[in-house]
Amino acid sequence: MYVGLAWHFWNTRWRREGPKGLREWERAAILVPLALHGWLLYDGIFSRELRFGFAQALSVMMFIGVALYWIESLFTSLEGMQPLVLALAAVAAPLPPLFPGLASSGAHAQSAEFKLHLALAMVAYGLFVIALLHAMLMALAERRLHQRNTTFVGNLPPLLTLETLLFRMIGAAFIFLTATLITGIAFSEELFGRALRFDHKTVFALLSWLIFAWLLAGRWLYGWRGRTAVRWTLSGFVVLLLAYVGSRFVLEVLLGRA
């Protein structure tokens, strides 16, 4: 269903200038695979033992990304984003059965603190996904305008509006990322007796926090925009992806451990 909708929006929004905003049947159609996706995730992650590896992280990230896009579309017309977010969701949705990972059997896996930490992290990831797609739309729109090719660009808000939405999304994601780090430090202290474990996951998470803090500071102090904002957004997202998804992929798939 995600693939079919992505093809529909690519055909009606990218190949030619279609209607502005989602039609009622399109809005309802997105909810169908989104609801099924959410149910499958809950059943696969929480119904028995907690099972959360890189595949589950990617799938949850894109589920939240589609949900956030759907909510955002109620207030802003972003016609170029549907094929991107739905195609990525189509790739991520079937990953958990293919790479199930190992179940977490420790008592900490069922604790409320751990689940709160996990939920905050996934919301932060989802918000950063939408921010990344905003940045990609900005870069693509700017490139097409320079090439005097206005296909699908006419359906987008002005670049300044896209830029404002980008930093609004990054600001919200940064708040959730900060809360994730705080709860992670508290959880680590309770579980391991020390506030920080300087493994690769912690290092990449702190580095991504510093990158996005620097980007927001640059926007506030120096008015950073355009390509500078896109580059820093991409860099921060890649580092953040390496923090959990990348490290779990190496452990589970390349090294065969969990």
mmCIF file of C-alpha atoms in Angstrom:
data_model
loop_
_atom_site.group_PDB
_atom_site.id
_atom_site.type_symbol
_atom_site.label_atom_id
_atom_site.label_comp_id
_atom_site.label_asym_id
_atom_site.label_seq_id
_atom_site.Cartn_x
_atom_site.Cartn_y
_atom_site.Cartn_z
ATOM 1 C CA MET A 1 0.000 0.000 0.000
ATOM 2 C CA TYR A 2 2.882 2.357 0.741
ATOM 3 C CA VAL A 3 4.417 1.580 -2.662
ATOM 4 C CA GLY A 4 1.118 2.151 -4.463
ATOM 5 C CA LEU A 5 0.577 5.496 -2.744
ATOM 6 C CA ALA A 6 4.184 6.571 -3.384
ATOM 7 C CA TRP A 7 3.739 5.789 -7.085
ATOM 8 C CA HIS A 8 0.419 7.666 -7.139
ATOM 9 C CA PHE A 9 1.917 10.807 -5.594
ATOM 10 C CA TRP A 10 5.016 10.629 -7.785
ATOM 11 C CA ASN A 11 2.800 10.353 -10.849
ATOM 12 C CA THR A 12 0.402 13.147 -9.831
ATOM 13 C CA ARG A 13 2.789 15.531 -8.010
ATOM 14 C CA TRP A 14 6.316 15.059 -9.349
ATOM 15 C CA ARG A 15 5.732 14.190 -13.011
ATOM 16 C CA ARG A 16 3.189 16.950 -13.421
ATOM 17 C CA GLU A 17 1.633 19.691 -11.370
ATOM 18 C CA GLY A 18 -1.329 18.196 -9.546
ATOM 19 C CA PRO A 19 -3.801 19.525 -7.010
ATOM 20 C CA LYS A 20 -2.507 21.448 -4.031
ATOM 21 C CA GLY A 21 -3.013 19.694 -0.724
ATOM 22 C CA LEU A 22 -4.244 16.181 -0.053
ATOM 23 C CA ARG A 23 -7.654 15.200 -1.320
ATOM 24 C CA GLU A 24 -9.932 13.543 1.217
ATOM 25 C CA TRP A 25 -9.544 10.050 -0.246
ATOM 26 C CA GLU A 26 -5.754 10.458 -0.349
ATOM 27 C CA ARG A 27 -5.659 11.496 3.297
ATOM 28 C CA ALA A 28 -7.816 8.500 4.245
ATOM 29 C CA ALA A 29 -5.768 6.147 2.045
ATOM 30 C CA ILE A 30 -2.532 7.062 3.866
ATOM 31 C CA LEU A 31 -4.139 6.186 7.200
ATOM 32 C CA VAL A 32 -4.837 2.589 6.122
ATOM 33 C CA PRO A 33 -1.223 1.350 5.730
ATOM 34 C CA LEU A 34 -0.171 3.633 8.598
ATOM 35 C CA ALA A 35 -2.637 1.942 10.993
ATOM 36 C CA LEU A 36 -1.611 -1.538 9.781
ATOM 37 C CA HIS A 37 2.059 -0.604 10.128
ATOM 38 C CA GLY A 38 1.504 0.595 13.701
ATOM 39 C CA TRP A 39 -0.341 -2.579 14.683
ATOM 40 C CA LEU A 40 2.374 -4.818 13.212
ATOM 41 C CA LEU A 41 5.073 -2.846 15.037
ATOM 42 C CA TYR A 42 3.303 -3.069 18.376
ATOM 43 C CA ASP A 43 2.664 -6.777 17.927
ATOM 44 C CA GLY A 44 6.259 -7.449 16.927
ATOM 45 C CA ILE A 45 7.969 -5.302 19.576
ATOM 46 C CA PHE A 46 5.801 -5.368 22.703
ATOM 47 C CA SER A 47 3.367 -8.296 22.483
ATOM 48 C CA ARG A 48 5.842 -10.802 23.942
ATOM 49 C CA GLU A 49 9.444 -10.075 24.907
ATOM 50 C CA LEU A 50 10.806 -6.677 23.959
ATOM 51 C CA ARG A 51 12.483 -7.056 20.569
ATOM 52 C CA PHE A 52 14.130 -3.915 19.249
ATOM 53 C CA GLY A 53 17.034 -4.042 16.823
ATOM 54 C CA PHE A 54 18.092 -1.911 13.886
ATOM 55 C CA ALA A 55 15.217 -3.154 11.693
ATOM 56 C CA GLN A 56 12.586 -2.301 14.297
ATOM 57 C CA ALA A 57 14.224 1.109 14.819
ATOM 58 C CA LEU A 58 14.082 1.937 11.104
ATOM 59 C CA SER A 59 10.493 0.730 10.824
ATOM 60 C CA VAL A 60 9.344 2.734 13.866
ATOM 61 C CA MET A 61 11.248 5.762 12.595
ATOM 62 C CA MET A 62 9.406 5.711 9.276
ATOM 63 C CA PHE A 63 6.049 4.965 10.929
ATOM 64 C CA ILE A 64 6.480 8.114 13.036
ATOM 65 C CA GLY A 65 7.745 9.979 9.966
ATOM 66 C CA VAL A 66 4.592 9.162 7.958
ATOM 67 C CA ALA A 67 2.382 10.020 10.955
ATOM 68 C CA LEU A 68 4.137 13.374 11.404
ATOM 69 C CA TYR A 69 3.843 14.131 7.699
ATOM 70 C CA TRP A 70 0.108 13.340 7.824
ATOM 71 C CA ILE A 71 -0.374 15.701 10.785
ATOM 72 C CA GLU A 72 1.794 18.412 9.228
ATOM 73 C CA SER A 73 -0.172 18.172 5.965
ATOM 74 C CA LEU A 74 -3.258 19.375 7.836
ATOM 75 C CA PHE A 75 -1.602 22.786 8.165
ATOM 76 C CA THR A 76 0.853 23.045 5.252
ATOM 77 C CA SER A 77 0.828 21.874 1.657
ATOM 78 C CA LEU A 78 3.972 19.798 1.002
ATOM 79 C CA GLU A 79 3.231 18.089 -2.273
ATOM 80 C CA GLY A 80 6.756 16.912 -2.994
ATOM 81 C CA MET A 81 7.186 15.017 0.257
ATOM 82 C CA GLN A 82 4.659 12.194 -0.175
ATOM 83 C CA PRO A 83 6.678 10.035 -2.628
ATOM 84 C CA LEU A 84 9.775 10.377 -0.433
ATOM 85 C CA VAL A 85 8.286 9.543 2.952
ATOM 86 C CA LEU A 86 5.970 6.794 1.643
ATOM 87 C CA ALA A 87 8.705 5.111 -0.414
ATOM 88 C CA LEU A 88 11.047 5.088 2.600
ATOM 89 C CA ALA A 89 8.243 3.648 4.742
ATOM 90 C CA ALA A 90 7.691 0.934 2.115
ATOM 91 C CA VAL A 91 11.362 -0.047 2.403
ATOM 92 C CA ALA A 92 11.422 0.036 6.224
ATOM 93 C CA ALA A 93 8.072 -1.683 6.972
ATOM 94 C CA PRO A 94 9.062 -5.270 5.987
ATOM 95 C CA LEU A 95 12.500 -5.156 7.660
ATOM 96 C CA PRO A 96 11.574 -6.490 11.172
ATOM 97 C CA PRO A 97 10.489 -9.961 9.944
ATOM 98 C CA LEU A 98 13.620 -10.182 7.790
ATOM 99 C CA PHE A 99 15.965 -9.086 10.614
ATOM 100 C CA PRO A 100 14.149 -9.944 13.861
ATOM 101 C CA GLY A 101 17.192 -9.535 16.122
ATOM 102 C CA LEU A 102 17.225 -10.999 19.619
ATOM 103 C CA ALA A 103 14.700 -10.386 22.379
ATOM 104 C CA SER A 104 15.731 -8.384 25.450
ATOM 105 C CA SER A 105 15.164 -10.677 28.392
ATOM 106 C CA GLY A 106 16.509 -8.433 31.178
ATOM 107 C CA ALA A 107 14.177 -6.869 33.725
ATOM 108 C CA HIS A 108 15.264 -3.394 32.569
ATOM 109 C CA ALA A 109 13.656 -4.040 29.161
ATOM 110 C CA GLN A 110 10.199 -3.988 30.768
ATOM 111 C CA SER A 111 10.810 -0.972 33.001
ATOM 112 C CA ALA A 112 8.843 2.235 32.457
ATOM 113 C CA GLU A 113 12.075 4.259 32.407
ATOM 114 C CA PHE A 114 13.507 2.237 29.542
ATOM 115 C CA LYS A 115 10.275 2.411 27.532
ATOM 116 C CA LEU A 116 10.135 6.191 28.073
ATOM 117 C CA HIS A 117 13.732 6.513 26.880
ATOM 118 C CA LEU A 118 12.939 4.367 23.831
ATOM 119 C CA ALA A 119 9.785 6.347 22.985
ATOM 120 C CA LEU A 120 11.576 9.709 23.253
ATOM 121 C CA ALA A 121 14.393 8.440 21.032
ATOM 122 C CA MET A 122 12.028 7.195 18.341
ATOM 123 C CA VAL A 123 10.027 10.452 18.302
ATOM 124 C CA ALA A 124 13.330 12.342 17.933
ATOM 125 C CA TYR A 125 14.345 10.062 15.051
ATOM 126 C CA GLY A 126 10.950 10.516 13.374
ATOM 127 C CA LEU A 127 11.153 14.307 13.655
ATOM 128 C CA PHE A 128 14.671 14.303 12.242
ATOM 129 C CA VAL A 129 13.466 12.151 9.311
ATOM 130 C CA ILE A 130 10.876 14.799 8.428
ATOM 131 C CA ALA A 131 13.509 17.524 8.892
ATOM 132 C CA LEU A 132 15.823 15.626 6.531
ATOM 133 C CA LEU A 133 13.058 15.346 3.915
ATOM 134 C CA HIS A 134 12.404 19.085 4.281
ATOM 135 C CA ALA A 135 16.102 19.699 3.627
ATOM 136 C CA MET A 136 16.051 17.397 0.579
ATOM 137 C CA LEU A 137 13.007 19.216 -0.817
ATOM 138 C CA MET A 138 14.743 22.555 -0.297
ATOM 139 C CA ALA A 139 17.878 21.381 -2.099
ATOM 140 C CA LEU A 140 15.880 19.838 -4.953
ATOM 141 C CA ALA A 141 13.625 22.878 -5.342
ATOM 142 C CA GLU A 142 16.593 25.254 -5.361
ATOM 143 C CA ARG A 143 18.390 23.136 -7.952
ATOM 144 C CA ARG A 144 15.340 22.943 -10.220
ATOM 145 C CA LEU A 145 14.764 26.677 -9.974
ATOM 146 C CA HIS A 146 18.374 27.308 -11.041
ATOM 147 C CA GLN A 147 17.789 24.946 -13.988
ATOM 148 C CA ARG A 148 14.523 26.786 -14.796
ATOM 149 C CA ASN A 149 12.657 23.510 -14.337
ATOM 150 C CA THR A 150 9.550 24.173 -12.247
ATOM 151 C CA THR A 151 8.091 20.631 -12.326
ATOM 152 C CA PHE A 152 6.455 19.943 -8.933
ATOM 153 C CA VAL A 153 8.169 23.076 -7.492
ATOM 154 C CA GLY A 154 4.991 25.034 -8.104
ATOM 155 C CA ASN A 155 3.170 22.801 -5.630
ATOM 156 C CA LEU A 156 5.645 23.523 -2.845
ATOM 157 C CA PRO A 157 5.513 26.442 -0.419
ATOM 158 C CA PRO A 158 8.122 29.188 -1.020
ATOM 159 C CA LEU A 159 11.700 28.267 -0.103
ATOM 160 C CA LEU A 160 11.637 30.632 2.879
ATOM 161 C CA THR A 161 8.555 28.838 4.216
ATOM 162 C CA LEU A 162 10.248 25.461 3.732
ATOM 163 C CA GLU A 163 13.270 26.818 5.569
ATOM 164 C CA THR A 164 11.133 28.009 8.479
ATOM 165 C CA LEU A 165 9.444 24.595 8.661
ATOM 166 C CA LEU A 166 12.847 22.889 8.556
ATOM 167 C CA PHE A 167 14.185 24.755 11.574
ATOM 168 C CA ARG A 168 10.903 24.376 13.433
ATOM 169 C CA MET A 169 11.141 20.611 12.936
ATOM 170 C CA ILE A 170 14.824 20.540 13.916
ATOM 171 C CA GLY A 171 14.034 22.563 17.051
ATOM 172 C CA ALA A 172 11.310 20.114 18.106
ATOM 173 C CA ALA A 173 13.539 17.111 17.312
ATOM 174 C CA PHE A 174 16.403 18.670 19.280
ATOM 175 C CA ILE A 175 14.170 18.947 22.362
ATOM 176 C CA PHE A 176 13.288 15.246 22.122
ATOM 177 C CA LEU A 177 16.929 14.325 21.477
ATOM 178 C CA THR A 178 17.947 16.256 24.605
ATOM 179 C CA ALA A 179 15.262 14.465 26.629
ATOM 180 C CA THR A 180 16.500 11.156 25.194
ATOM 181 C CA LEU A 181 20.053 11.852 26.358
ATOM 182 C CA ILE A 182 18.885 12.943 29.811
ATOM 183 C CA THR A 183 16.750 9.828 30.323
ATOM 184 C CA GLY A 184 19.557 7.701 28.893
ATOM 185 C CA ILE A 185 22.017 9.113 31.434
ATOM 186 C CA ALA A 186 19.552 8.532 34.290
ATOM 187 C CA PHE A 187 18.771 5.014 33.072
ATOM 188 C CA SER A 188 22.454 4.174 32.690
ATOM 189 C CA GLU A 189 23.190 5.357 36.216
ATOM 190 C CA GLU A 190 20.370 3.231 37.625
ATOM 191 C CA LEU A 191 21.325 0.130 35.632
ATOM 192 C CA PHE A 192 25.132 0.274 35.491
ATOM 193 C CA GLY A 193 25.956 2.558 38.413
ATOM 194 C CA ARG A 194 27.457 5.296 36.233
ATOM 195 C CA ALA A 195 25.883 8.145 34.327
ATOM 196 C CA LEU A 196 27.623 7.626 30.990
ATOM 197 C CA ARG A 197 29.046 4.630 29.184
ATOM 198 C CA PHE A 198 31.376 5.973 26.521
ATOM 199 C CA ASP A 199 30.658 3.401 23.863
ATOM 200 C CA HIS A 200 30.138 4.151 20.168
ATOM 201 C CA LYS A 201 26.386 4.693 20.654
ATOM 202 C CA THR A 202 26.905 7.346 23.340
ATOM 203 C CA VAL A 203 29.677 9.079 21.398
ATOM 204 C CA PHE A 204 27.632 9.310 18.178
ATOM 205 C CA ALA A 205 24.514 10.463 20.072
ATOM 206 C CA LEU A 206 26.442 13.239 21.854
ATOM 207 C CA LEU A 207 28.170 14.230 18.612
ATOM 208 C CA SER A 208 24.827 14.506 16.789
ATOM 209 C CA TRP A 209 23.462 16.607 19.669
ATOM 210 C CA LEU A 210 26.436 18.972 19.326
ATOM 211 C CA ILE A 211 25.967 19.213 15.536
ATOM 212 C CA PHE A 212 22.288 20.139 15.813
ATOM 213 C CA ALA A 213 23.014 22.530 18.702
ATOM 214 C CA TRP A 214 25.634 24.216 16.504
ATOM 215 C CA LEU A 215 23.174 24.399 13.591
ATOM 216 C CA LEU A 216 20.446 25.997 15.737
ATOM 217 C CA ALA A 217 22.958 28.413 17.258
ATOM 218 C CA GLY A 218 24.197 29.330 13.777
ATOM 219 C CA ARG A 219 20.642 29.966 12.633
ATOM 220 C CA TRP A 220 19.905 32.155 15.664
ATOM 221 C CA LEU A 221 23.209 34.072 15.757
ATOM 222 C CA TYR A 222 24.242 34.227 12.104
ATOM 223 C CA GLY A 223 21.061 33.530 10.161
ATOM 224 C CA TRP A 224 22.318 30.312 8.551
ATOM 225 C CA ARG A 225 20.086 29.136 5.732
ATOM 226 C CA GLY A 226 19.998 27.405 2.356
ATOM 227 C CA ARG A 227 22.812 25.010 1.550
ATOM 228 C CA THR A 228 24.529 25.547 4.887
ATOM 229 C CA ALA A 229 21.418 24.405 6.742
ATOM 230 C CA VAL A 230 20.975 21.430 4.402
ATOM 231 C CA ARG A 231 24.589 20.264 4.857
ATOM 232 C CA TRP A 232 24.487 20.488 8.654
ATOM 233 C CA THR A 233 21.103 18.765 8.766
ATOM 234 C CA LEU A 234 22.379 15.893 6.623
ATOM 235 C CA SER A 235 25.588 15.582 8.671
ATOM 236 C CA GLY A 236 23.726 15.540 11.984
ATOM 237 C CA PHE A 237 21.213 12.970 10.769
ATOM 238 C CA VAL A 238 23.897 10.603 9.454
ATOM 239 C CA VAL A 239 25.765 10.765 12.782
ATOM 240 C CA LEU A 240 22.518 10.212 14.708
ATOM 241 C CA LEU A 241 21.665 7.240 12.491
ATOM 242 C CA LEU A 242 25.046 5.701 13.300
ATOM 243 C CA ALA A 243 24.361 6.068 17.041
ATOM 244 C CA TYR A 244 21.793 3.270 17.263
ATOM 245 C CA VAL A 245 20.691 1.990 13.863
ATOM 246 C CA GLY A 246 24.231 1.786 12.486
ATOM 247 C CA SER A 247 25.723 0.167 15.578
ATOM 248 C CA ARG A 248 22.880 -2.366 15.839
ATOM 249 C CA PHE A 249 23.216 -3.209 12.125
ATOM 250 C CA VAL A 250 26.905 -3.977 12.591
ATOM 251 C CA LEU A 251 26.231 -6.104 15.696
ATOM 252 C CA GLU A 252 23.198 -7.991 14.390
ATOM 253 C CA VAL A 253 23.959 -8.448 10.699
ATOM 254 C CA LEU A 254 27.705 -8.135 10.187
ATOM 255 C CA LEU A 255 28.862 -9.656 13.482
ATOM 256 C CA GLY A 256 25.819 -11.844 14.176
ATOM 257 C CA ARG A 257 25.453 -10.636 17.789
ATOM 258 C CA ALA A 258 22.843 -8.708 19.782
#
